Amino acid sequence: MMMQPPGSDLLEQYLDSIQRLILTVDDPELKQELSDVSDALESGSITLGTALFWEHNEARKILRKAFSDADFLIIRLEK
């Protein structure tokens, strides 16, 4: 059995969530932006932090929604 790195399941959920949201977008430019981010995340070219602060405003909103939809957001408050 092959071991996956911690968080890889969450990343897969996030990528799946992005793909579902891409299907709801009508704007071809926005679809391309989201596809580019998804591909870059999957290949490891960018980090989640980069995706969540993507330059394209509309794409960034959808990427953050996908992040939330994938239950990826875990907040720890530490002093």
mmCIF file of C-alpha atoms in Angstrom:
data_model
loop_
_atom_site.group_PDB
_atom_site.id
_atom_site.type_symbol
_atom_site.label_atom_id
_atom_site.label_comp_id
_atom_site.label_asym_id
_atom_site.label_seq_id
_atom_site.Cartn_x
_atom_site.Cartn_y
_atom_site.Cartn_z
ATOM 1 C CA MET A 1 0.000 0.000 0.000
ATOM 2 C CA MET A 2 1.390 3.368 -1.032
ATOM 3 C CA MET A 3 1.493 6.107 1.610
ATOM 4 C CA GLN A 4 0.219 9.531 0.647
ATOM 5 C CA PRO A 5 1.639 12.707 2.141
ATOM 6 C CA PRO A 6 -0.461 14.322 4.889
ATOM 7 C CA GLY A 7 -3.110 16.606 3.447
ATOM 8 C CA SER A 8 -3.124 14.993 0.021
ATOM 9 C CA ASP A 9 -6.746 13.866 0.479
ATOM 10 C CA LEU A 10 -7.715 17.430 1.330
ATOM 11 C CA LEU A 11 -5.870 18.721 -1.714
ATOM 12 C CA GLU A 12 -7.754 16.235 -3.892
ATOM 13 C CA GLN A 13 -11.037 17.423 -2.366
ATOM 14 C CA TYR A 14 -10.032 21.022 -3.069
ATOM 15 C CA LEU A 15 -9.140 20.237 -6.677
ATOM 16 C CA ASP A 16 -12.448 18.388 -7.104
ATOM 17 C CA SER A 17 -14.292 21.364 -5.645
ATOM 18 C CA ILE A 18 -12.536 23.712 -8.092
ATOM 19 C CA GLN A 19 -13.506 21.448 -10.999
ATOM 20 C CA ARG A 20 -17.163 21.435 -9.892
ATOM 21 C CA LEU A 21 -17.186 25.226 -9.648
ATOM 22 C CA ILE A 22 -15.545 25.575 -13.080
ATOM 23 C CA LEU A 23 -18.608 23.860 -14.536
ATOM 24 C CA THR A 24 -20.830 26.634 -13.137
ATOM 25 C CA VAL A 25 -18.808 29.487 -14.690
ATOM 26 C CA ASP A 26 -19.902 30.989 -18.016
ATOM 27 C CA ASP A 27 -16.950 33.333 -18.629
ATOM 28 C CA PRO A 28 -14.273 31.543 -20.743
ATOM 29 C CA GLU A 29 -11.464 33.728 -19.348
ATOM 30 C CA LEU A 30 -12.463 32.885 -15.777
ATOM 31 C CA LYS A 31 -12.716 29.178 -16.620
ATOM 32 C CA GLN A 32 -9.185 29.324 -18.036
ATOM 33 C CA GLU A 33 -7.835 31.091 -14.925
ATOM 34 C CA LEU A 34 -9.396 28.459 -12.672
ATOM 35 C CA SER A 35 -8.119 25.615 -14.838
ATOM 36 C CA ASP A 36 -4.621 27.107 -14.786
ATOM 37 C CA VAL A 37 -4.665 27.316 -10.989
ATOM 38 C CA SER A 38 -6.023 23.791 -10.650
ATOM 39 C CA ASP A 39 -3.357 22.395 -12.984
ATOM 40 C CA ALA A 40 -0.592 24.293 -11.189
ATOM 41 C CA LEU A 41 -1.754 23.035 -7.790
ATOM 42 C CA GLU A 42 -1.977 19.474 -9.023
ATOM 43 C CA SER A 43 1.533 19.588 -10.474
ATOM 44 C CA GLY A 44 2.956 21.260 -7.372
ATOM 45 C CA SER A 45 3.984 24.391 -9.286
ATOM 46 C CA ILE A 46 2.151 26.637 -6.823
ATOM 47 C CA THR A 47 1.101 26.358 -3.192
ATOM 48 C CA LEU A 48 -2.346 26.659 -1.675
ATOM 49 C CA GLY A 49 -1.322 30.053 -0.354
ATOM 50 C CA THR A 50 -0.607 31.235 -3.877
ATOM 51 C CA ALA A 51 -3.966 29.921 -5.078
ATOM 52 C CA LEU A 52 -5.890 31.631 -2.275
ATOM 53 C CA PHE A 53 -4.283 34.986 -3.112
ATOM 54 C CA TRP A 54 -4.526 34.641 -6.908
ATOM 55 C CA GLU A 55 -4.379 37.985 -8.765
ATOM 56 C CA HIS A 56 -7.613 37.550 -10.739
ATOM 57 C CA ASN A 57 -10.365 38.836 -8.388
ATOM 58 C CA GLU A 58 -13.235 36.657 -9.611
ATOM 59 C CA ALA A 59 -11.038 33.567 -9.767
ATOM 60 C CA ARG A 60 -9.790 34.265 -6.235
ATOM 61 C CA LYS A 61 -13.383 34.383 -4.924
ATOM 62 C CA ILE A 62 -14.182 31.025 -6.518
ATOM 63 C CA LEU A 63 -10.911 29.479 -5.319
ATOM 64 C CA ARG A 64 -11.693 30.553 -1.767
ATOM 65 C CA LYS A 65 -15.221 29.149 -2.054
ATOM 66 C CA ALA A 66 -13.780 25.847 -3.279
ATOM 67 C CA PHE A 67 -11.383 25.876 -0.318
ATOM 68 C CA SER A 68 -14.301 26.323 2.062
ATOM 69 C CA ASP A 69 -16.489 23.760 0.263
ATOM 70 C CA ALA A 70 -13.729 21.163 0.584
ATOM 71 C CA ASP A 71 -13.713 21.626 4.383
ATOM 72 C CA PHE A 72 -10.068 22.533 4.057
ATOM 73 C CA LEU A 73 -10.272 25.488 6.406
ATOM 74 C CA ILE A 74 -8.996 24.517 9.825
ATOM 75 C CA ILE A 75 -8.236 27.447 12.067
ATOM 76 C CA ARG A 76 -6.052 27.145 15.135
ATOM 77 C CA LEU A 77 -5.770 30.040 17.523
ATOM 78 C CA GLU A 78 -2.536 29.981 19.468
ATOM 79 C CA LYS A 79 -0.970 32.489 21.796
#
